[in-house]
XYZ file of C-alpha atoms in Angstrom:
741
model
C -65.377 34.906 116.977
C -62.962 32.086 115.874
C -60.908 32.802 112.777
C -62.302 29.947 110.518
C -65.805 31.159 111.076
C -64.816 34.820 110.331
C -63.091 33.570 107.156
C -66.208 31.615 105.972
C -68.432 34.606 106.631
C -66.117 36.778 104.763
C -66.107 34.418 101.755
C -69.972 34.104 101.948
C -70.300 37.782 101.911
C -68.014 38.133 99.015
C -69.977 35.625 96.865
C -73.173 37.270 97.796
C -71.826 40.675 96.703
C -70.525 39.251 93.558
C -73.908 37.767 92.438
C -75.738 40.875 93.590
C -73.481 42.866 91.261
C -73.826 40.514 88.484
C -77.585 40.630 88.762
C -77.621 44.429 88.887
C -75.725 44.801 85.553
C -78.921 43.640 83.923
C -81.046 46.388 85.334
C -81.700 49.010 82.478
C -80.880 52.704 83.301
C -82.666 55.381 81.871
C -81.004 57.299 78.839
C -82.039 60.613 80.606
C -80.147 59.555 83.622
C -77.017 58.325 81.744
C -77.152 61.799 79.811
C -77.474 63.821 83.041
C -74.700 61.745 84.707
C -72.210 62.020 82.118
C -72.969 65.961 81.448
C -72.563 66.576 85.175
C -69.087 64.687 85.294
C -68.023 66.291 81.998
C -68.919 69.807 82.908
C -67.428 69.522 86.396
C -64.077 68.049 84.803
C -64.011 70.994 82.373
C -64.377 73.602 85.053
C -61.788 71.925 87.086
C -59.362 72.095 84.046
C -60.209 75.965 83.784
C -59.227 76.274 87.515
C -56.030 74.137 87.208
C -57.548 71.453 89.520
C -56.087 68.639 87.437
C -56.499 65.795 89.878
C -60.395 66.573 90.354
C -60.630 66.896 86.419
C -58.984 63.421 85.861
C -61.337 61.868 88.644
C -64.498 63.272 86.866
C -63.250 62.454 83.337
C -62.285 58.823 84.383
C -66.036 58.317 85.538
C -67.560 59.737 82.516
C -65.326 57.496 80.367
C -66.479 54.417 82.280
C -70.221 55.292 81.946
C -69.858 55.965 78.331
C -68.085 52.552 77.612
C -70.597 50.570 79.805
C -73.528 52.179 77.698
C -71.847 51.839 74.252
C -72.989 55.291 73.163
C -70.460 56.821 70.533
C -71.739 60.357 71.178
C -70.793 60.057 74.941
C -67.416 58.608 74.030
C -66.731 61.415 71.692
C -67.766 64.078 74.309
C -65.398 62.399 76.884
C -62.548 62.180 74.576
C -62.785 65.936 73.964
C -62.533 66.690 77.749
C -59.652 64.285 77.979
C -57.925 66.029 75.152
C -58.257 69.412 77.049
C -56.821 67.701 80.207
C -53.853 66.083 78.352
C -53.277 69.457 76.886
C -52.982 71.188 80.128
C -50.716 68.115 81.431
C -48.340 68.974 78.631
C -48.855 65.635 76.900
C -49.701 67.140 73.501
C -49.291 63.701 71.641
C -51.970 62.077 73.771
C -54.241 65.199 73.487
C -53.923 64.983 69.769
C -54.973 61.328 69.733
C -58.035 61.751 72.090
C -59.327 64.857 69.823
C -58.718 62.895 66.725
C -60.834 60.060 68.097
C -63.698 62.429 68.988
C -63.484 63.892 65.464
C -63.599 60.614 63.780
C -66.673 59.578 65.915
C -68.393 62.985 65.375
C -67.816 62.848 61.588
C -69.306 59.410 61.285
C -72.349 60.408 63.457
C -72.575 63.588 61.503
C -72.819 65.597 64.798
C -71.759 68.983 63.316
C -72.390 70.926 66.648
C -69.868 68.931 68.702
C -67.517 68.686 65.795
C -67.080 72.523 65.607
C -66.246 72.192 69.313
C -63.749 69.489 68.704
C -62.037 71.419 65.692
C -61.493 74.477 68.135
C -59.806 72.146 70.635
C -57.855 70.477 67.880
C -56.696 74.073 66.667
C -55.309 74.871 70.081
C -53.319 71.552 70.244
C -51.964 71.850 66.742
C -50.820 75.380 67.416
C -49.025 74.273 70.507
C -47.516 71.304 68.396
C -46.261 73.882 65.787
C -48.340 72.384 63.100
C -49.598 75.763 61.962
C -51.206 74.648 58.622
C -53.203 71.988 60.420
C -54.280 74.491 63.045
C -55.403 76.992 60.377
C -57.229 74.341 58.515
C -59.379 72.977 61.365
C -60.147 76.587 62.609
C -61.480 77.469 59.253
C -63.555 74.283 59.330
C -64.885 75.299 62.884
C -65.870 78.625 61.749
C -67.781 77.271 58.742
C -69.785 74.908 60.962
C -70.413 77.677 63.696
C -71.922 79.998 60.905
C -73.860 77.047 59.382
C -75.310 75.902 62.623
C -75.755 79.527 64.012
C -73.520 78.782 66.965
C -72.539 82.494 67.594
C -71.019 81.580 71.028
C -68.336 79.260 69.355
C -67.144 82.180 67.177
C -65.436 83.871 69.942
C -63.582 80.783 70.842
C -62.525 80.362 67.089
C -61.305 84.072 67.034
C -59.394 83.549 70.206
C -57.612 80.643 68.842
C -56.909 82.283 65.384
C -55.207 84.914 67.756
C -53.085 82.334 69.477
C -52.052 80.837 66.046
C -51.070 84.268 64.801
C -49.006 84.830 68.153
C -47.302 81.542 67.784
C -46.299 82.422 64.131
C -44.783 85.696 65.536
C -47.405 87.946 63.970
C -48.479 90.156 67.046
C -50.684 92.725 65.039
C -52.480 89.961 63.424
C -53.063 88.403 66.758
C -54.331 91.482 68.192
C -56.784 92.004 65.355
C -58.174 88.567 65.898
C -58.494 89.180 69.627
C -60.284 92.382 69.307
C -62.748 90.838 66.887
C -63.486 88.008 69.219
C -63.783 89.893 72.385
C -67.280 91.232 71.912
C -68.549 87.800 71.173
C -66.857 86.094 74.204
C -68.066 89.100 76.373
C -71.661 88.863 75.379
C -71.852 85.079 76.172
C -70.183 85.347 79.560
C -67.296 83.247 78.661
C -65.148 84.505 81.468
C -62.312 82.001 81.221
C -61.878 82.664 77.494
C -62.093 86.324 78.234
C -59.386 86.211 80.635
C -57.270 83.945 78.355
C -57.928 86.488 75.415
C -56.613 89.440 77.604
C -53.428 87.756 78.860
C -52.368 86.689 75.159
C -53.254 90.238 73.834
C -51.000 91.566 76.552
C -48.221 89.334 75.306
C -48.836 90.504 71.821
C -48.698 94.265 72.826
C -45.384 93.409 74.698
C -44.048 91.921 71.421
C -44.742 95.088 69.651
C -42.966 97.064 72.503
C -46.094 98.521 74.027
C -45.423 97.820 77.621
C -48.018 100.391 78.950
C -50.713 99.119 76.912
C -49.654 95.409 77.610
C -49.954 96.402 81.525
C -53.553 97.810 81.089
C -54.692 94.679 79.286
C -52.962 92.329 81.828
C -54.803 94.272 84.667
C -58.193 93.145 83.034
C -57.137 89.558 82.829
C -55.863 89.682 86.552
C -59.131 91.017 87.578
C -61.063 88.136 86.027
C -58.584 85.690 87.460
C -59.050 86.793 90.870
C -62.960 87.185 90.767
C -63.386 83.805 89.084
C -60.474 81.907 91.012
C -58.591 81.002 87.878
C -55.350 80.433 89.514
C -53.429 79.588 86.322
C -54.724 82.734 84.741
C -53.318 84.817 87.702
C -50.012 82.872 87.571
C -49.667 83.802 83.840
C -50.557 87.396 84.631
C -47.823 87.766 87.110
C -45.304 86.254 84.640
C -46.435 88.894 82.083
C -46.059 91.586 84.714
C -42.428 90.498 85.268
C -41.688 90.633 81.521
C -43.353 94.230 81.233
C -41.445 95.715 84.226
C -38.262 94.200 82.845
C -38.876 95.889 79.433
C -39.404 99.064 81.445
C -36.099 98.346 83.220
C -37.706 98.155 86.411
C -35.782 95.084 87.345
C -36.775 94.811 91.198
C -40.453 95.053 90.492
C -39.829 92.456 87.566
C -38.213 90.130 89.977
C -40.782 90.432 92.688
C -43.783 89.457 89.982
C -41.595 86.561 88.771
C -41.408 85.171 92.345
C -45.263 85.521 92.847
C -45.815 83.585 89.444
C -43.367 80.935 90.353
C -45.124 80.506 94.047
C -48.674 80.236 92.403
C -47.243 77.977 89.703
C -45.586 75.598 92.257
C -49.054 75.377 94.080
C -51.006 74.352 90.749
C -49.499 70.797 90.570
C -46.963 72.080 88.035
C -44.269 69.724 89.830
C -46.926 66.922 89.986
C -48.122 67.134 86.373
C -45.910 64.277 85.192
C -47.366 62.196 88.188
C -51.050 62.968 87.224
C -50.181 62.282 83.554
C -48.995 58.817 84.436
C -52.008 58.376 86.695
C -54.356 59.336 83.817
C -52.392 56.861 81.450
C -52.914 54.117 84.045
C -56.677 54.822 84.434
C -57.560 55.577 80.825
C -55.235 53.340 78.805
C -57.625 50.607 78.148
C -56.162 47.042 77.262
C -57.143 45.062 74.129
C -59.837 43.264 76.009
C -61.380 46.637 76.872
C -61.255 48.081 73.464
C -62.567 44.798 71.967
C -65.599 45.200 74.376
C -66.384 48.681 73.092
C -66.630 47.318 69.406
C -68.673 44.127 70.309
C -72.409 43.909 69.773
C -74.834 43.689 72.553
C -75.236 40.016 72.210
C -71.543 39.390 72.223
C -71.314 41.392 75.371
C -73.824 39.325 77.120
C -72.173 36.307 76.175
C -68.908 37.464 77.492
C -70.467 38.639 80.806
C -71.896 35.033 81.163
C -68.385 33.570 80.558
C -66.884 35.918 83.188
C -69.467 34.999 85.494
C -68.858 31.337 85.378
C -65.211 31.789 85.386
C -65.245 34.111 88.471
C -67.764 31.780 90.386
C -65.125 28.902 89.846
C -62.344 31.041 91.207
C -64.372 32.142 94.189
C -65.500 28.701 95.099
C -61.848 27.115 94.751
C -59.327 30.026 95.262
C -61.164 31.848 97.939
C -61.548 28.861 100.264
C -58.168 27.276 99.499
C -55.755 30.339 99.074
C -57.210 33.522 100.530
C -57.574 32.019 104.105
C -53.665 31.101 103.948
C -52.335 34.232 102.176
C -54.539 37.142 103.043
C -52.612 38.270 106.010
C -49.273 37.892 104.410
C -50.415 39.729 101.254
C -52.002 42.483 103.186
C -48.770 43.085 105.151
C -46.681 42.895 102.035
C -49.001 45.457 100.311
C -48.879 47.827 103.221
C -45.112 47.844 103.196
C -44.982 48.255 99.394
C -47.560 51.076 99.649
C -45.670 53.052 102.324
C -42.250 52.362 100.306
C -43.956 53.641 97.257
C -45.379 56.755 98.944
C -42.132 57.489 100.603
C -40.309 57.361 97.339
C -42.806 59.524 95.531
C -42.681 62.078 98.226
C -38.735 62.145 98.221
C -38.873 62.364 94.410
C -41.224 65.208 94.548
C -39.121 66.899 97.099
C -35.836 66.574 94.897
C -37.726 67.989 91.966
C -38.948 70.864 93.772
C -35.427 71.562 95.403
C -33.826 71.138 91.854
C -36.153 73.736 90.398
C -35.824 76.102 93.214
C -32.129 75.924 92.948
C -32.144 76.433 89.129
C -34.486 79.515 89.628
C -32.297 81.008 92.418
C -29.290 80.422 90.291
C -30.937 82.005 87.147
C -32.088 84.995 89.447
C -28.553 85.380 90.621
C -26.965 85.570 87.199
C -29.659 88.070 85.994
C -29.033 90.351 89.172
C -25.191 90.120 88.714
C -25.423 91.055 85.059
C -27.739 93.928 85.736
C -25.941 95.460 88.687
C -22.423 95.173 86.997
C -23.705 97.221 84.034
C -25.475 99.732 86.272
C -22.260 100.232 88.366
C -20.024 100.674 85.226
C -22.200 103.551 83.878
C -21.655 105.815 86.627
C -18.079 104.831 86.828
C -17.720 105.864 83.186
C -18.795 109.307 84.529
C -16.135 109.320 87.291
C -13.290 108.429 85.001
C -14.560 110.820 82.063
C -14.850 113.724 84.539
C -11.455 112.926 85.929
C -9.823 113.193 82.401
C -11.637 116.398 81.516
C -10.323 117.961 84.936
C -6.806 116.658 84.116
C -6.970 118.363 80.837
C -7.954 121.817 82.215
C -4.437 122.661 83.785
C -4.921 121.705 87.470
C -2.539 122.843 90.254
C 0.268 120.131 91.150
C -1.766 119.263 94.323
C -4.983 118.999 92.307
C -3.226 116.805 89.670
C -1.747 114.389 92.253
C -5.392 113.993 93.675
C -6.923 113.662 90.328
C -4.211 111.087 89.244
C -5.028 109.308 92.420
C -8.774 109.360 91.621
C -8.003 107.904 88.079
C -6.034 105.098 89.660
C -8.876 104.433 92.065
C -11.450 104.400 89.179
C -9.248 101.839 87.365
C -9.158 99.661 90.659
C -12.923 100.072 90.992
C -13.480 98.610 87.678
C -11.412 95.759 88.475
C -13.516 95.343 91.713
C -16.590 95.349 89.733
C -15.296 92.587 87.289
C -14.047 90.410 90.069
C -15.692 90.988 93.550
C -19.300 91.383 92.360
C -19.090 88.102 90.671
C -18.112 86.481 93.937
C -19.380 83.115 92.596
C -16.396 83.169 89.983
C -13.864 83.780 92.975
C -15.012 81.018 95.136
C -15.016 78.715 92.039
C -11.503 79.779 90.988
C -12.924 80.874 87.620
C -11.489 84.452 87.627
C -9.147 84.899 84.655
C -5.750 86.192 85.017
C -4.573 88.940 82.772
C -1.037 88.682 81.387
C 0.183 92.100 80.403
C 3.437 94.210 80.906
C 3.523 96.599 83.685
C 5.989 98.555 85.970
C 5.688 96.920 89.388
C 7.473 99.824 91.109
C 5.085 102.542 89.745
C 2.073 100.370 90.429
C 2.734 99.949 94.033
C 3.787 103.712 94.181
C 0.416 104.592 92.681
C -1.344 102.368 95.395
C 0.556 104.179 98.045
C -0.505 107.540 96.625
C -4.067 106.432 96.533
C -3.809 105.376 100.292
C -1.625 108.183 101.324
C -4.387 110.563 102.679
C -6.014 107.834 104.746
C -2.593 107.003 106.305
C -2.045 110.749 107.050
C -5.435 111.044 108.524
C -4.411 108.241 110.980
C -0.989 109.836 111.494
C 0.795 106.844 110.028
C 4.073 106.618 108.175
C 4.418 104.556 105.167
C 7.917 103.054 104.479
C 8.424 101.783 100.872
C 11.495 99.359 100.485
C 11.778 98.179 96.783
C 14.565 95.896 95.586
C 16.350 97.827 92.761
C 17.557 94.569 91.105
C 13.821 93.901 89.936
C 13.319 94.695 86.256
C 11.211 97.539 85.174
C 8.987 95.536 82.904
C 7.236 92.413 84.393
C 4.477 90.357 82.778
C 1.447 89.423 84.960
C -1.705 90.820 86.329
C -1.302 94.336 87.634
C -4.894 95.082 88.658
C -5.030 91.763 90.864
C -1.496 92.767 92.311
C -3.007 96.247 93.133
C -6.188 94.652 94.561
C -4.086 92.493 96.786
C -1.943 95.266 98.015
C -4.792 97.786 98.556
C -6.566 95.376 100.850
C -3.491 94.450 102.729
C -1.995 97.937 103.230
C -5.510 99.411 103.813
C -6.029 96.918 106.643
C -2.772 97.970 108.122
C -3.641 101.669 107.966
C -7.199 100.940 109.438
C -5.814 99.041 112.312
C -2.810 101.237 113.180
C -2.895 104.812 114.736
C 0.383 106.946 115.277
C 2.354 104.133 113.817
C 4.530 102.771 111.065
C 3.761 100.576 108.109
C 6.504 98.993 105.975
C 5.915 97.710 102.302
C 8.848 95.445 101.216
C 9.298 93.904 97.851
C 12.641 92.050 97.186
C 13.834 89.453 94.758
C 14.302 85.958 96.148
C 15.148 84.031 92.844
C 15.578 84.581 89.088
C 15.404 81.499 86.531
C 15.980 82.683 82.944
C 13.097 85.008 82.039
C 11.110 84.099 85.349
C 11.465 86.056 88.639
C 10.232 85.357 92.084
C 9.385 88.152 94.488
C 8.589 88.300 98.136
C 6.086 90.890 99.220
C 5.883 91.993 102.962
C 3.304 94.400 104.639
C 4.048 94.945 108.207
C 2.641 97.328 110.862
C 2.912 97.914 114.363
C -0.941 98.319 115.130
C -3.328 96.333 117.165
C -2.464 92.864 116.236
C -4.358 89.663 115.884
C -4.845 86.977 118.704
C -3.719 83.589 117.978
C -7.307 82.238 118.029
C -8.482 84.686 115.505
C -5.463 84.096 113.160
C -7.064 80.652 112.301
C -10.232 82.153 110.859
C -9.067 85.782 109.672
C -9.162 84.680 106.006
C -12.877 83.409 106.045
C -15.603 85.498 104.542
C -17.048 88.158 106.752
C -14.602 87.623 109.754
C -12.771 90.491 111.746
C -10.715 90.171 114.743
C -13.525 90.740 117.207
C -16.845 92.304 117.599
C -15.280 95.319 119.254
C -12.957 95.708 116.303
C -15.808 95.565 113.991
C -17.641 98.265 115.837
C -14.625 100.547 116.179
C -13.083 100.150 112.723
C -16.047 99.041 110.489
C -15.623 97.263 107.251
C -17.333 93.921 105.799
C -14.564 91.410 106.646
C -14.272 90.329 103.057
C -10.742 91.942 102.362
C -8.476 89.209 103.534
C -10.879 86.458 102.152
C -10.577 88.120 98.720
C -6.839 88.354 99.081
C -6.581 84.768 100.013
C -8.808 83.654 96.942
C -6.750 85.954 94.357
C -3.507 84.626 95.561
C -4.691 81.048 95.363
C -5.746 81.815 91.697
C -2.020 83.058 91.249
C -0.444 79.934 92.755
C 0.555 81.573 95.979
C -0.461 81.491 99.576
C -0.931 84.328 102.261
C 0.989 83.851 105.403
C 0.653 85.854 108.693
C 2.810 86.648 111.864
C 1.033 88.631 114.534
C 1.143 89.389 118.181
C -1.613 91.064 119.927
C -0.907 94.724 120.786
C 2.311 94.653 118.852
C 1.382 94.416 115.214
C 0.951 92.136 112.135
C 3.078 91.070 109.170
C 1.622 89.547 105.920
C 3.673 88.140 103.532
C 3.627 86.067 100.110
C 5.491 85.216 97.081
C 4.668 85.865 93.475
C 6.199 84.687 90.103
C 6.447 87.039 87.099
C 7.896 86.889 83.758
C 10.499 89.451 82.715
C 8.849 90.570 79.526
C 9.009 93.313 76.971
C 5.267 93.890 76.169
C 4.850 93.726 72.241
C 1.160 94.404 72.320
C -0.613 97.770 71.511
C 0.709 100.424 73.916
C -1.956 103.004 73.711
C -0.091 105.478 75.812
C 2.802 105.458 73.351
C 0.675 105.308 70.316
C -1.373 108.272 71.395
C 1.628 110.502 71.424
C 2.061 109.783 67.695
C -1.593 110.649 66.685
C -1.969 113.304 64.051
C -4.826 115.348 65.529
C -5.279 117.329 62.372
C -6.996 114.286 61.076
C -9.787 114.651 63.860
C -10.340 118.304 63.230
C -13.826 119.078 61.671
C -14.755 115.376 61.538
C -18.473 114.602 62.119
C -19.100 112.162 64.781
C -22.514 110.691 65.984
C -22.519 109.700 69.838
C -25.360 107.173 70.395
C -25.813 107.160 74.145
C -29.092 107.328 76.364
C -27.299 108.425 79.584
C -27.172 112.292 79.656
C -24.011 112.554 81.888
C -22.087 110.188 79.521
C -23.340 112.204 76.421
C -21.962 115.500 78.134
C -18.517 113.901 78.836
C -17.987 112.217 75.382
C -19.067 115.420 73.812
C -16.615 117.640 75.681
C -13.735 115.153 75.136
C -14.365 115.207 71.514
C -15.049 119.020 71.152
C -11.692 119.790 72.922
C -9.975 118.136 69.841
C -12.148 120.335 67.402
C -14.506 117.397 66.404
C -18.150 118.258 65.565
C -20.319 116.063 67.587
C -24.011 115.075 67.406
C -26.000 113.041 69.899
C -28.664 110.414 69.643
C -30.649 109.285 72.696
C -31.607 105.979 71.332
C -30.880 103.350 68.503
C -34.148 104.369 66.503
C -32.996 108.130 66.491
C -29.438 106.969 65.364
C -30.695 105.012 62.350
C -32.663 108.108 61.250
C -30.028 110.432 61.654
C -27.477 108.357 59.763
C -30.071 108.196 56.894
C -30.591 111.979 56.662
C -26.960 113.171 57.574
C -23.408 112.382 56.626
C -21.169 111.203 59.499
C -17.530 110.432 59.537
C -17.771 108.024 62.399
C -20.416 106.513 64.814
C -19.882 105.791 68.658
C -22.560 103.426 69.614
C -23.698 102.371 73.101
C -25.082 98.892 73.407
C -27.852 98.780 76.137
C -30.430 101.491 75.437
C -34.306 101.844 75.526
C -35.908 100.623 72.272
C -33.601 98.830 70.068
C -30.043 97.870 71.140
C -26.924 99.235 69.804
C -26.310 95.841 67.976
C -29.747 95.939 66.254
C -29.264 99.608 65.404
C -25.827 98.664 63.751
C -27.435 95.935 61.954
C -30.120 98.306 60.347
C -27.443 100.830 59.461
C -25.327 98.264 57.740
C -28.262 97.529 55.480
C -27.914 100.979 53.725
C -24.362 102.033 54.772
C -21.576 99.394 54.556
C -18.495 101.729 55.039
C -19.075 104.229 57.807
C -16.799 103.118 60.916
C -18.923 102.036 63.911
C -17.258 101.628 67.167
C -18.952 100.148 70.193
C -18.533 102.389 73.331
C -19.956 99.902 75.732
C -19.919 98.955 79.545
C -20.845 95.263 78.873
C -18.369 92.434 79.772
C -16.389 91.659 76.585
C -14.940 88.205 77.423
C -17.594 86.194 75.543
C -18.988 88.786 73.216
C -16.209 89.931 70.830
C -17.330 87.640 67.905
C -20.923 88.905 68.236
C -20.023 92.565 67.925
C -17.663 92.108 64.895
C -20.273 89.755 63.117
C -22.874 92.459 63.503
C -20.992 95.225 61.631
C -18.815 96.865 64.448
C -15.371 97.901 63.260
C -13.866 98.181 66.778
C -14.768 98.346 70.573
C -13.796 100.609 73.291
C -14.976 99.311 76.758
C -16.430 101.832 79.329
C -14.866 103.262 81.375
C -12.182 103.893 78.815
C -8.725 105.278 79.036
C -8.396 108.373 76.950
C -5.275 107.264 75.290
C -6.966 104.000 73.906
C -10.106 106.179 72.925
C -8.220 108.671 70.794
C -5.868 105.923 69.337
C -8.914 103.829 68.067
C -10.693 106.995 66.997
C -7.613 108.033 65.003
C -7.072 104.628 63.478
C -10.682 104.319 62.261
C -10.743 107.978 60.649
C -7.373 107.714 59.220
C -8.420 104.319 57.585
C -11.517 105.842 56.129
C -9.696 108.858 54.797
C -7.207 106.448 53.140
C -9.872 104.246 51.437
C -11.977 107.071 50.260
């Protein structure tokens, strides 16, 4: 068919369709049909909101809104406003939700529609609660309760009680919230309101969790989960998994908590959580009427007919002129441009959605990593405290010379392991060069000798000889980071021992320069072991890298040691270098700068020799600690100095014991079941301002010192502690108390 004829037929069909449409507008539709149609779309939209199908809810609400506007029925408009308020509430646009429900309330008050007005007050109560307008929420819920009793709408009373509970929960009144939930549950249950019932259970579980009742919260949450699964309420199930995560976290079952958090996030991602903003924009585009549409709603029927006639004449003119002269020339071009624009917009929208998803996933992964590292660091420090504490007790019990040497080696290894926990576990700090360097005085020769003693047994087992060459011109006292120096040497010497059999290992330290109070030293660790090939020397300092697969199978190990050495030396402004020949051995060497410094800070080893232990005799000390092994160790250490020791398993017991007994000092752990050590200290300070309280804790102190002192602690002893520091701080606190009293 020729193109001009096809265009003419198209135009003719458009004109016919237009006239048919304009004529059909005058055909009256029965009120019952309109009512059934609107109610159908509104019920469908409301159920879609309950099941978190927000796009489907928007579609049905939009159609209901259009029908209500066309028929100029205020009651229908108010009902659609109510559903739209619920939709905007779920989309998170509380401002628009409030505007919609206030429009509905205004119409219903004018129409004196008390039944629907009660429903609107309930919806507004939930929106005001989320907005933090608690007085408004309480006021409208009271109005709703009055109307439900007046109109005998028993089914609405359950919703009012539910929202009273949500309001109490938002105001941090969990006990009152549970009371409201319990009073509303029989009503909601009797009317088969399954969504409200599930919502009530989840919020009751949240209130029980706030009251530190994890077992009761889990039982209640199980009931909500059962309804969510049976009825297909995906958002309820998502909320239940989130609550399970919080419950198991409170029970200190962290792996189970993390698994539930992952499931919650997975369901949440599938429920348009990422696309809510896009849906909200689409809702605004579909439902935001311009000034002409608002004017049409308020016109009389006569004005509407006049406006329609005017529009008909205008459109007829446009069709007769524009369709003939313009559409035939521009249709193809516009079609192509619109297709290209639509494709570009779709692509941009998809990319934007992918970026948002990737960003949120990365944030969640980072958050989970931080939580995991914090938890595992604390859990490792607690048993390490037992190791160092038992070592100290054994050293105090007159061991044989051989046993004493082994115990000193164990003590040194414990200190090294603590450093390892602080630095290696926090691998992201190492890779970002955020590990902080200590700057304390130490004896380098003794520090290296301690390393060699600790590694002596493994060297002897492999029949290796250790040769220690230390430049005597190096001063006894240097200022630097002794733990990181030990960590570097343990990795390098340990590697040489592991890859050498029946051989020799040389450890050399010599001075290469000295400027004023700064000294520059060269360190060498050389062996005649298996050596490293030239190819592998290029990658040997990377993470998880070893000489070969065969070496990994034969000697074991993670391949992290040299990577850690490289990172630590980089932080200390140095660089590791390597000379090696396959089959002949390897030599690692590096330079470090230190200050020649006489440390003027507290020397607990020296101060502990001046302690007057008579001050400690018969002093009554309360140890607040939930770990039984730590209780035993601390009690034994104290009782060896003739100190009377009492133990509290948690913070609540500690507060009660301090109220009922007289103590000279309290040693307070921080992380415990029930209330924390910080909270327990705050409660004790309310009735006893003078008793010394020392934090005995395994938490990282870098950023928390001010928090401890601000909450009433007198001093802090980090676990695992050195005995000299432990007794020095105890003696200081008790001597000060004795002087002031």
